Short mmCIF file of C-alpha atoms in Angstrom, two decimals:
data_model
loop_
_atom_site.label_atom_id
_atom_site.label_comp_id
_atom_site.label_asym_id
_atom_site.label_seq_id
_atom_site.Cartn_x
_atom_site.Cartn_y
_atom_site.Cartn_z
CA MET A 1 -0.16 0.25 0.07
CA PHE A 2 2.91 2.42 0.89
CA ARG A 3 4.77 1.31 -2.21
CA ALA A 4 1.56 2.55 -4.04
CA ILE A 5 1.10 5.72 -2.52
CA GLY A 6 4.68 6.65 -3.07
CA PHE A 7 5.06 5.63 -6.84
CA PHE A 8 2.50 8.09 -7.15
CA LEU A 9 3.71 10.89 -5.37
CA PHE A 10 6.32 10.46 -7.51
CA MET A 11 4.49 10.61 -10.67
CA LEU A 12 2.88 13.59 -9.69
CA PHE A 13 6.13 15.52 -8.63
CA MET A 14 7.47 14.53 -12.27
CA SER A 15 4.69 15.38 -14.35
CA VAL A 16 4.44 19.59 -12.70
CA PRO A 17 7.67 20.12 -15.49
CA LEU A 18 6.34 19.22 -18.13
CA VAL A 19 2.33 21.11 -17.82
CA ALA A 20 5.14 24.03 -16.65
CA GLN A 21 7.21 23.58 -20.00
CA ASP A 22 3.49 23.79 -21.74
CA ALA A 23 2.30 27.13 -20.08
CA PRO A 24 3.24 30.37 -22.38
CA ASP A 25 6.42 32.55 -21.07
CA TYR A 26 6.56 35.95 -22.71
CA SER A 27 10.21 37.80 -22.15
CA ILE A 28 10.87 41.10 -23.58
CA ARG A 29 14.26 40.59 -25.12
CA ASN A 30 16.55 43.77 -26.97
CA ILE A 31 14.77 47.07 -25.73
CA ARG A 32 15.97 50.08 -27.29
CA SER A 33 14.70 53.92 -28.17
CA ARG A 34 15.18 56.36 -30.79
CA PHE A 35 13.50 59.96 -31.70
CA SER A 36 11.58 60.77 -34.90
CA ASP A 37 13.17 63.20 -37.41
CA SER A 38 11.65 66.25 -35.87
CA ASN A 39 12.27 65.02 -32.48
CA ARG A 40 8.11 65.33 -31.75
CA GLN A 41 7.81 61.67 -31.24
CA ALA A 42 10.00 59.34 -28.79
CA VAL A 43 10.01 55.33 -29.98
CA VAL A 44 10.61 52.75 -27.67
CA GLU A 45 11.16 49.27 -29.78
CA PHE A 46 11.73 45.58 -28.19
CA GLU A 47 10.90 42.20 -29.23
CA VAL A 48 8.49 39.87 -27.50
CA TRP A 49 9.88 36.12 -27.08
CA ASN A 50 7.09 33.11 -26.41
CA VAL A 51 9.72 30.76 -24.79
CA GLY A 52 6.99 28.55 -23.44
CA GLY A 53 3.84 26.85 -25.11
CA ALA A 54 1.40 28.45 -27.18
CA ALA A 55 -0.65 31.14 -25.78
CA ASP A 56 -4.60 31.12 -26.26
CA ALA A 57 -4.86 34.91 -24.95
CA THR A 58 -4.23 38.41 -25.89
CA ALA A 59 -1.81 40.44 -24.22
CA THR A 60 -1.32 43.94 -23.14
CA VAL A 61 2.13 45.99 -23.51
CA THR A 62 2.10 49.44 -21.19
CA LEU A 63 5.24 51.57 -21.12
CA ASN A 64 4.87 53.85 -17.70
CA VAL A 65 7.18 56.42 -16.14
CA ILE A 66 8.91 54.76 -13.10
CA ALA A 67 9.24 57.46 -11.03
CA THR A 68 5.69 58.79 -11.33
CA GLY A 69 3.64 55.59 -12.76
CA GLN A 70 2.13 57.63 -15.62
CA GLN A 71 1.19 55.37 -18.86
CA VAL A 72 2.54 57.14 -21.68
CA ALA A 73 2.01 54.04 -24.26
CA THR A 74 -0.10 50.95 -24.59
CA ASP A 75 -0.69 48.12 -27.37
CA ILE A 76 -2.24 44.87 -27.70
CA VAL A 77 -0.27 41.54 -29.01
CA GLN A 78 -2.23 38.71 -30.52
CA PRO A 79 -1.37 35.28 -29.02
CA LEU A 80 1.91 33.98 -29.82
CA LYS A 81 2.81 30.46 -30.38
CA ALA A 82 5.63 28.51 -29.00
CA GLN A 83 8.88 29.97 -30.08
CA GLU A 84 7.43 32.79 -31.83
CA ILE A 85 9.28 36.48 -32.00
CA VAL A 86 7.05 39.69 -32.48
CA THR A 87 8.88 43.33 -32.72
CA VAL A 88 6.39 46.15 -30.50
CA THR A 89 6.88 49.76 -31.27
CA LEU A 90 5.57 52.33 -28.67
CA THR A 91 5.54 55.90 -29.46
CA PHE A 92 4.66 58.90 -27.34
CA PRO A 93 5.22 62.78 -27.76
CA THR A 94 8.23 64.57 -26.49
CA SER A 95 6.02 67.52 -25.47
CA LEU A 96 5.35 65.38 -22.29
CA PHE A 97 8.21 65.52 -20.83
CA ALA A 98 10.65 69.11 -20.42
CA PRO A 99 13.84 69.50 -22.71
CA ASN A 100 16.84 68.16 -21.30
CA THR A 101 15.38 66.18 -18.81
CA PHE A 102 15.96 62.14 -17.76
CA GLU A 103 13.57 59.71 -17.84
CA SER A 104 13.29 55.91 -16.80
CA PHE A 105 10.39 53.66 -18.10
CA ARG A 106 9.31 50.37 -17.47
CA ALA A 107 7.98 48.21 -20.18
CA ALA A 108 5.57 45.21 -19.39
CA ILE A 109 3.65 42.62 -21.38
CA GLY A 110 1.26 40.06 -20.58
CA VAL A 111 0.96 40.58 -16.68
CA GLY A 112 -2.14 38.93 -15.30
CA GLU A 113 -3.29 37.91 -18.73
CA VAL A 114 -0.69 35.69 -20.37
CA GLU A 115 1.64 34.86 -17.10
CA PRO A 116 0.20 35.31 -13.59
CA THR A 117 1.52 38.21 -11.30
CA GLY A 118 3.38 36.43 -9.02
CA GLY A 119 4.35 33.56 -11.50
CA PRO A 120 7.80 32.23 -10.94
CA ASP A 121 8.94 33.49 -14.91
CA ILE A 122 7.25 36.87 -14.63
CA GLN A 123 10.48 38.74 -13.90
CA ASP A 124 11.42 38.54 -17.66
CA ASN A 125 7.85 40.15 -19.04
CA PHE A 126 9.53 43.72 -17.48
CA ALA A 127 12.73 45.60 -18.71
CA GLN A 128 13.28 49.31 -18.34
CA ILE A 129 15.03 51.91 -20.22
CA SER A 130 16.06 55.69 -20.06
CA LEU A 131 15.55 58.67 -22.21
CA THR A 132 17.13 62.06 -22.12
CA PHE A 133 14.87 64.13 -24.07
CA PRO A 134 16.32 66.71 -26.65
CA GLU A 135 16.29 70.13 -26.13
CA ASN A 136 15.14 71.33 -29.92
CA ALA A 137 11.87 69.42 -29.67
CA ALA A 138 9.47 71.00 -31.43
CA PRO A 139 5.72 71.61 -30.50
CA PRO A 140 3.01 69.59 -33.10
CA GLU A 141 1.83 72.10 -35.52
CA ALA A 142 -1.74 72.69 -34.96
CA THR A 143 -3.90 70.98 -37.89
CA GLU A 144 -6.39 73.03 -40.03
CA SER A 145 -9.44 71.61 -42.12
CA PRO A 146 -8.72 72.33 -45.51
CA GLU A 147 -11.80 74.37 -45.67
CA ASP A 148 -10.44 76.81 -43.22
CA ALA A 149 -6.65 76.53 -44.14
CA GLU A 150 -5.64 79.89 -45.76
CA SER A 151 -2.10 81.48 -46.70
CA PRO A 152 -0.84 84.07 -44.77
CA SER A 153 -1.82 86.60 -47.22
CA GLY A 154 -5.62 85.49 -47.01
CA ALA A 155 -5.61 83.55 -49.99
CA PRO A 156 -6.59 80.13 -50.22
CA LYS A 157 -4.22 77.97 -49.64
CA ASP A 158 -4.36 75.25 -52.72
CA ILE A 159 -5.77 77.92 -55.57
CA LEU A 160 -4.38 75.82 -58.18
CA THR A 161 -6.33 72.81 -57.22
CA GLU A 162 -9.30 75.02 -56.99
CA PHE A 163 -8.76 76.72 -60.20
CA ILE A 164 -8.40 73.05 -61.76
CA GLU A 165 -11.67 72.24 -60.29
CA SER A 166 -13.17 74.93 -61.42
CA LEU A 167 -12.61 74.23 -64.97
CA ASN A 168 -14.21 70.89 -64.95
CA ILE A 169 -17.53 72.22 -66.43
CA ARG A 170 -19.46 69.82 -68.80
CA LEU A 171 -20.24 71.25 -72.17
CA ASP A 172 -23.46 70.58 -74.17
CA PHE A 173 -22.37 70.95 -77.96
CA ASN A 174 -25.89 71.10 -78.68
CA ASP A 175 -26.62 74.44 -76.98
CA PRO A 176 -25.33 77.15 -79.34
CA ALA A 177 -24.39 79.82 -76.72
CA GLN A 178 -21.86 76.97 -75.36
CA VAL A 179 -20.24 76.22 -78.44
CA ALA A 180 -19.97 80.02 -79.21
CA LEU A 181 -18.13 80.51 -75.69
CA LEU A 182 -16.03 77.79 -76.29
CA ALA A 183 -15.02 79.16 -80.15
CA GLY A 184 -14.62 82.48 -78.53
CA ILE A 185 -12.06 81.34 -76.07
CA ILE A 186 -10.20 79.35 -78.22
CA GLY A 187 -9.69 81.96 -80.84
CA ALA A 188 -8.62 84.18 -77.97
CA VAL A 189 -6.13 81.90 -76.61
CA ILE A 190 -4.80 81.23 -80.56
CA ILE A 191 -4.33 85.17 -80.64
CA LEU A 192 -2.54 85.50 -77.68
CA LEU A 193 -0.21 83.19 -78.49
CA LEU A 194 0.41 85.09 -81.90
CA LEU A 195 1.09 88.27 -80.04
CA ILE A 196 3.43 86.31 -77.52
CA VAL A 197 5.24 84.76 -80.79
CA LEU A 198 5.34 88.21 -82.56
CA ILE A 199 7.04 89.81 -79.06
CA VAL A 200 9.31 87.41 -78.80
CA ARG A 201 10.44 87.47 -82.60
CA THR A 202 10.56 91.69 -82.23
CA ILE A 203 12.54 91.28 -78.95
CA PHE A 204 15.01 88.39 -80.12
CA GLN A 205 15.12 88.60 -83.65
CA ARG A 206 17.68 91.46 -84.95
CA PRO A 207 16.54 93.18 -88.43
CA PRO A 208 18.53 92.49 -91.28
CA ASP A 209 20.99 95.08 -92.03
CA PHE A 210 23.11 95.95 -95.72
CA GLY A 211 26.20 97.86 -93.52
CA SER A 212 28.60 99.60 -95.14
CA TRP A 213 31.53 98.47 -96.84
CA GLN A 214 34.33 98.92 -99.61
CA PRO A 215 35.97 96.86 -101.83
CA PRO A 216 39.80 96.16 -100.83
CA TYR A 217 40.82 97.69 -104.26
CA ALA A 218 38.98 101.15 -104.17
CA ASN A 219 41.61 102.62 -101.51
CA MET A 220 44.29 102.51 -103.96
CA PRO A 221 45.99 105.34 -105.00
CA LEU A 222 45.29 106.69 -108.48
CA LEU A 223 47.69 105.49 -110.90
CA ASP A 224 49.08 107.01 -114.45
CA PRO A 225 46.05 106.91 -116.80
CA ASN A 226 48.17 106.75 -119.57
CA THR A 227 49.93 103.59 -118.27
CA LEU A 228 48.46 99.80 -118.62
CA SER A 229 47.62 99.66 -114.64
CA GLY A 230 46.00 103.14 -114.72
CA ARG A 231 43.48 102.39 -117.51
CA ARG A 232 42.63 99.22 -115.68
CA GLN A 233 42.09 101.04 -112.67
CA GLN A 234 39.81 103.49 -114.10
CA TRP A 235 37.91 100.44 -115.67
CA GLN A 236 37.43 98.95 -112.29
CA VAL A 237 34.54 101.39 -111.21
CA HIS A 238 32.64 100.75 -114.24
CA ALA A 239 32.27 97.05 -113.31
CA GLN A 240 29.15 96.17 -111.69
CA ASN A 241 28.73 92.89 -111.70
CA GLY A 242 29.86 89.33 -113.86
CA SER A 243 27.64 89.19 -116.46
CA LEU A 244 27.70 90.37 -120.03
CA PRO A 245 24.90 92.20 -122.08
CA ALA A 246 22.99 89.71 -124.30
CA ILE A 247 23.11 92.68 -127.03
CA CYS A 248 26.24 93.38 -128.29
CA THR A 249 27.05 96.99 -130.11
CA GLU A 250 29.81 96.82 -132.48
CA ASP A 251 33.13 98.48 -130.98
CA ALA A 252 31.68 98.86 -127.67
CA PHE A 253 33.26 98.08 -124.45
CA HIS A 254 32.05 96.09 -121.31
CA VAL A 255 33.90 95.67 -118.11
CA ARG A 256 32.78 92.82 -115.49
CA LYS A 257 34.18 91.59 -112.21
CA LEU A 258 33.93 87.71 -111.17
CA VAL A 259 34.78 85.95 -107.56
CA SER A 260 36.00 82.36 -107.18
CA GLY A 261 38.47 80.41 -105.21
CA VAL A 262 41.69 80.26 -105.09
CA ASP A 263 41.26 76.95 -107.45
CA GLY A 264 39.33 79.37 -109.87
CA LYS A 265 36.07 78.10 -109.39
CA TYR A 266 33.33 80.49 -109.76
CA PHE A 267 31.69 81.79 -106.21
CA GLY A 268 34.18 79.32 -104.15
CA GLY A 269 34.54 80.56 -100.74
CA TRP A 270 32.02 83.31 -101.24
CA GLN A 271 29.03 84.11 -98.97
CA VAL A 272 26.18 85.80 -99.65
CA ILE A 273 25.62 87.92 -96.21
CA ALA A 274 23.25 91.08 -97.43
CA LEU A 275 20.66 91.67 -100.17
CA ARG A 276 19.10 94.99 -100.59
CA LEU A 277 16.55 96.32 -103.20
CA ASN A 278 15.28 100.00 -104.01
CA GLN A 279 14.16 102.08 -106.60
CA TYR A 280 16.62 104.93 -108.04
CA ASP A 281 16.34 108.08 -110.28
CA MET A 282 18.59 110.58 -111.99
CA TYR A 283 19.20 111.55 -108.60
CA GLY A 284 20.37 108.29 -106.94
CA ARG A 285 18.55 105.64 -104.78
CA ILE A 286 15.30 106.48 -103.19
CA SER A 287 15.29 105.22 -99.53
CA ARG A 288 11.70 105.33 -98.97
CA SER A 289 12.02 102.38 -101.17
CA GLN A 290 14.43 100.29 -99.80
CA ILE A 291 13.77 96.44 -98.72
CA LEU A 292 16.71 94.55 -97.06
CA ALA A 293 16.36 90.80 -97.49
CA SER A 294 15.58 88.44 -94.42
CA LYS A 295 18.46 85.88 -93.31
CA ARG A 296 16.23 83.07 -94.70
CA VAL A 297 16.09 84.54 -97.74
CA VAL A 298 20.27 85.50 -97.93
CA LYS A 299 20.60 81.80 -96.95
CA GLN A 300 18.55 80.16 -99.51
CA ILE A 301 20.70 82.35 -102.33
CA GLY A 302 23.73 81.54 -100.44
CA ALA A 303 23.28 78.09 -100.66
CA VAL A 304 22.25 77.49 -104.39
CA ALA A 305 25.49 79.61 -105.11
CA ARG A 306 27.57 77.05 -103.40
CA ARG A 307 25.91 74.45 -105.23
CA SER A 308 25.82 75.94 -108.72
CA GLY A 309 28.23 73.83 -109.88
CA LYS A 310 26.36 71.10 -109.53
CA LEU A 311 22.83 71.98 -110.63
CA THR A 312 21.35 72.70 -114.15
CA PRO A 313 20.18 76.37 -115.07
CA ASP A 314 16.41 75.08 -114.87
CA GLN A 315 17.30 73.51 -111.09
CA ILE A 316 18.87 76.87 -109.89
CA LYS A 317 16.21 78.99 -111.27
CA ARG A 318 13.37 76.55 -109.91
CA ARG A 319 15.80 76.70 -106.28
CA LEU A 320 15.72 80.45 -106.40
CA ARG A 321 12.13 81.31 -107.28
CA PRO A 322 10.88 81.53 -103.29
CA ALA A 323 13.47 83.99 -102.52
CA GLY A 324 12.23 85.68 -105.79
CA LYS A 325 8.71 85.66 -104.51
CA ARG A 326 9.62 86.75 -101.35
CA LEU A 327 11.64 89.78 -102.29
CA ALA A 328 8.92 90.79 -105.19
CA GLY A 329 6.15 90.71 -102.29
CA GLN A 330 8.32 92.93 -99.84
CA LEU A 331 8.83 95.35 -102.60
CA ARG A 332 5.46 95.29 -103.71
CA ARG A 333 4.23 97.27 -100.22
CA LYS A 334 6.41 100.04 -101.11
CA LEU A 335 4.86 100.60 -104.61
CA ASN A 336 2.28 102.90 -105.69
CA GLU A 337 1.09 104.33 -108.99
CA ARG A 338 3.46 107.67 -108.90
CA ASN A 339 6.75 105.53 -108.44
CA VAL A 340 6.16 102.33 -110.11
CA MET A 341 7.95 103.06 -113.34
CA LEU A 342 11.12 103.69 -111.99
CA PRO A 343 13.80 101.35 -112.45
CA LEU A 344 15.07 99.53 -109.43
CA ALA A 345 18.67 98.32 -108.51
CA MET A 346 19.32 95.25 -106.86
CA ASP A 347 22.73 94.98 -104.34
CA VAL A 348 24.25 91.93 -102.91
CA ARG A 349 27.17 91.93 -100.83
CA LEU A 350 29.47 89.33 -100.45
CA ARG A 351 32.19 88.18 -97.98
CA GLY A 352 35.22 86.03 -98.09
CA ARG A 353 38.23 85.08 -96.04
CA HIS A 354 41.63 86.61 -97.27
CA GLY A 355 44.32 83.86 -98.97
CA GLU A 356 41.05 81.66 -100.20
CA VAL A 357 39.16 84.21 -102.74
CA ARG A 358 40.07 85.82 -105.73
CA ILE A 359 38.40 89.06 -107.52
CA TRP A 360 39.45 89.21 -111.24
CA PHE A 361 38.17 91.70 -114.20
CA GLU A 362 37.79 91.03 -117.62
CA LEU A 363 37.22 93.79 -120.35
CA TYR A 364 35.16 92.88 -123.74
CA GLN A 365 35.05 94.81 -127.11
CA GLY A 366 32.04 94.42 -129.30
CA GLN A 367 33.33 93.09 -133.00
CA ARG A 368 31.24 91.36 -135.60
CA GLY A 369 28.06 90.95 -133.63
CA ALA A 370 30.34 88.68 -130.50
CA TRP A 371 32.10 89.91 -127.35
CA THR A 372 35.85 89.85 -127.73
CA LEU A 373 38.05 89.51 -124.49
CA VAL A 374 40.89 92.43 -124.54
CA ASP A 375 42.19 92.10 -121.15
CA GLN A 376 41.80 90.04 -117.80
CA TRP A 377 43.58 91.06 -114.20
CA GLU A 378 43.26 90.99 -110.78
CA PRO A 379 43.30 94.08 -109.11
CA GLU A 380 45.90 95.63 -106.53
CA MET A 381 44.37 95.68 -102.96
CA ALA A 382 44.99 96.67 -99.71
CA VAL A 383 43.27 93.72 -97.45
CA ILE A 384 43.35 95.33 -93.48
CA GLY A 385 41.55 92.47 -92.02
CA LYS A 386 41.02 88.63 -92.32
CA MET A 387 37.62 89.32 -94.83
CA ILE A 388 37.25 90.96 -98.14
CA TYR A 389 34.29 92.16 -99.30
CA GLU A 390 32.96 92.56 -102.79
CA GLY A 391 29.30 93.19 -103.91
CA TYR A 392 27.43 93.01 -107.49
CA THR A 393 24.81 95.48 -108.59
CA TYR A 394 22.19 94.81 -111.12
CA THR A 395 18.91 96.76 -112.56
CA VAL A 396 15.44 95.77 -112.87
CA TYR A 397 13.02 97.68 -115.34
CA GLY A 398 10.35 99.17 -113.78
CA GLN A 399 6.60 99.25 -115.12
CA ARG A 400 6.55 99.77 -118.94
CA PRO A 401 4.32 101.69 -121.31
CA GLY A 402 1.15 99.56 -121.36
CA GLU A 403 1.97 97.37 -118.79
CA THR A 404 -0.88 96.68 -116.43
CA PHE A 405 -0.20 96.98 -112.75
CA LYS A 406 -0.70 93.38 -112.22
CA GLY A 407 1.35 92.42 -115.18
CA PHE A 408 4.17 94.12 -113.48
CA ARG A 409 3.77 92.42 -110.53
CA GLN A 410 4.25 89.25 -111.98
CA ARG A 411 6.98 90.26 -114.36
CA LEU A 412 8.94 91.74 -111.40
CA GLN A 413 9.15 88.44 -109.34
CA ASP A 414 10.43 86.32 -112.70
CA ASP A 415 13.24 89.14 -113.23
CA ILE A 416 14.24 89.27 -109.85
CA THR A 417 14.68 85.04 -110.29
CA THR A 418 16.29 85.47 -113.37
CA VAL A 419 18.90 88.20 -111.87
CA LEU A 420 19.37 86.06 -108.92
CA ALA A 421 20.02 83.01 -111.48
CA GLU A 422 22.40 85.23 -113.53
CA MET A 423 24.76 86.20 -110.49
CA VAL A 424 24.69 82.69 -109.31
CA SER A 425 25.43 81.12 -112.68
CA PRO A 426 26.66 83.52 -115.16
CA ALA A 427 25.66 82.78 -119.01
CA PRO A 428 29.10 81.70 -120.79
CA ALA A 429 29.93 84.12 -123.24
CA VAL A 430 31.55 82.73 -126.79
CA VAL A 431 34.80 85.20 -127.20
CA ASN A 432 38.22 85.03 -128.30
CA PRO A 433 41.10 84.88 -125.63
CA PRO A 434 43.30 87.88 -125.96
CA PRO A 435 46.75 87.23 -127.63
CA ASP A 436 49.59 87.33 -124.80
CA ASP A 437 51.59 90.30 -126.35
CA GLN A 438 48.81 92.72 -126.39
CA PRO A 439 46.89 92.40 -123.34
CA THR A 440 45.42 95.93 -124.02
CA ASN A 441 45.03 98.00 -126.91
CA PRO A 442 47.63 101.02 -126.82
CA HIS A 443 45.27 103.22 -128.82
CA MET A 444 42.30 102.87 -126.79
CA LYS A 445 41.19 106.42 -125.75
CA GLN A 446 41.53 107.13 -121.87
CA VAL A 447 38.13 106.60 -119.89
CA GLN A 448 36.71 110.07 -118.30
CA LEU A 449 34.97 109.77 -115.05
#
């Protein structure tokens, strides 16, 4: 009998640890603290580890001030399985404590809920931590409702949002009033954009300028007109361009000037930098009728001139037609019934780099219905800068007798295009070369200027 009782008691005492191991046992590990970026919130974090059996009840987490017992934060942890670990984060405002103060806190979990208050393993359900509150902890911002939020100037805080929302209207295209209003708004926006573009172009786009220039041979001292060099120098001032007249008068003389590169290619290395059109009379050019070609027109002419050697005459004329149309359109605004009969002068300004371009003159005489080459020379020049300037001048007829104004406008466009094509690629002349021993007729009369 005593042996049976002793065996029963032994088995009872041996089963107590097994039952105890099945009970949940929460433990707080790795407690730590930090402050938010604005120092307005204090954050206490730690891990809760269930080192016992699975729990079937929630556990309350509290954070209290040790000195006063004030509870500053609380949280709920769901039941943990055996050996399960969770991280608990508790936050509270730093404004509860004065700056630069030192306070100690005690964290607790599951006391009287998961584990009994006086249980043997209740000690690890508590943990202590101390915090020193920063001096620059800013007070929490006062929150305002969107309706009452205003900027310091008294205007609504989100004006852009309200404006966008106000534009969210539904249009009824069956209503003529709404359609007319929409068309008016679109028209006003287009006009406003055009005004802005015109203002920007006026501010940042410089008007074309013909400028003042002088050929490098014009400032040379006068030579004796009875010498070969003197006679050549006096012929130079009569050369207007690189073209030969289509009509050849017997024994008449004509001088022309040509521009080329050092390789002899016509127009090689030269650039068209300006073009001017205006009327003239017996007293000179009329300034009020002057027009200057835009940079776009000048670039078009220069591009065709650079490629003139690879283009046929028809291709050259076709590519220059837009420039002629634009120039004629600009000039028509300056014409009226009183001055439309006056002839027109077209001045073209050219520029080339010294050492890369050439200028030469050719003197012709009409003999037996054809031009005969009498003399050819390069002028003596005094080049000061890096650039050499030259200019061509052409003449376009005004309105002819019996010609209508409409017919004159059409002919003006064609004449300007033809003159530009002649400048870019002069028509070849059938001439005889001068003899080597007689570059100039010594019995020619002196030119009177």
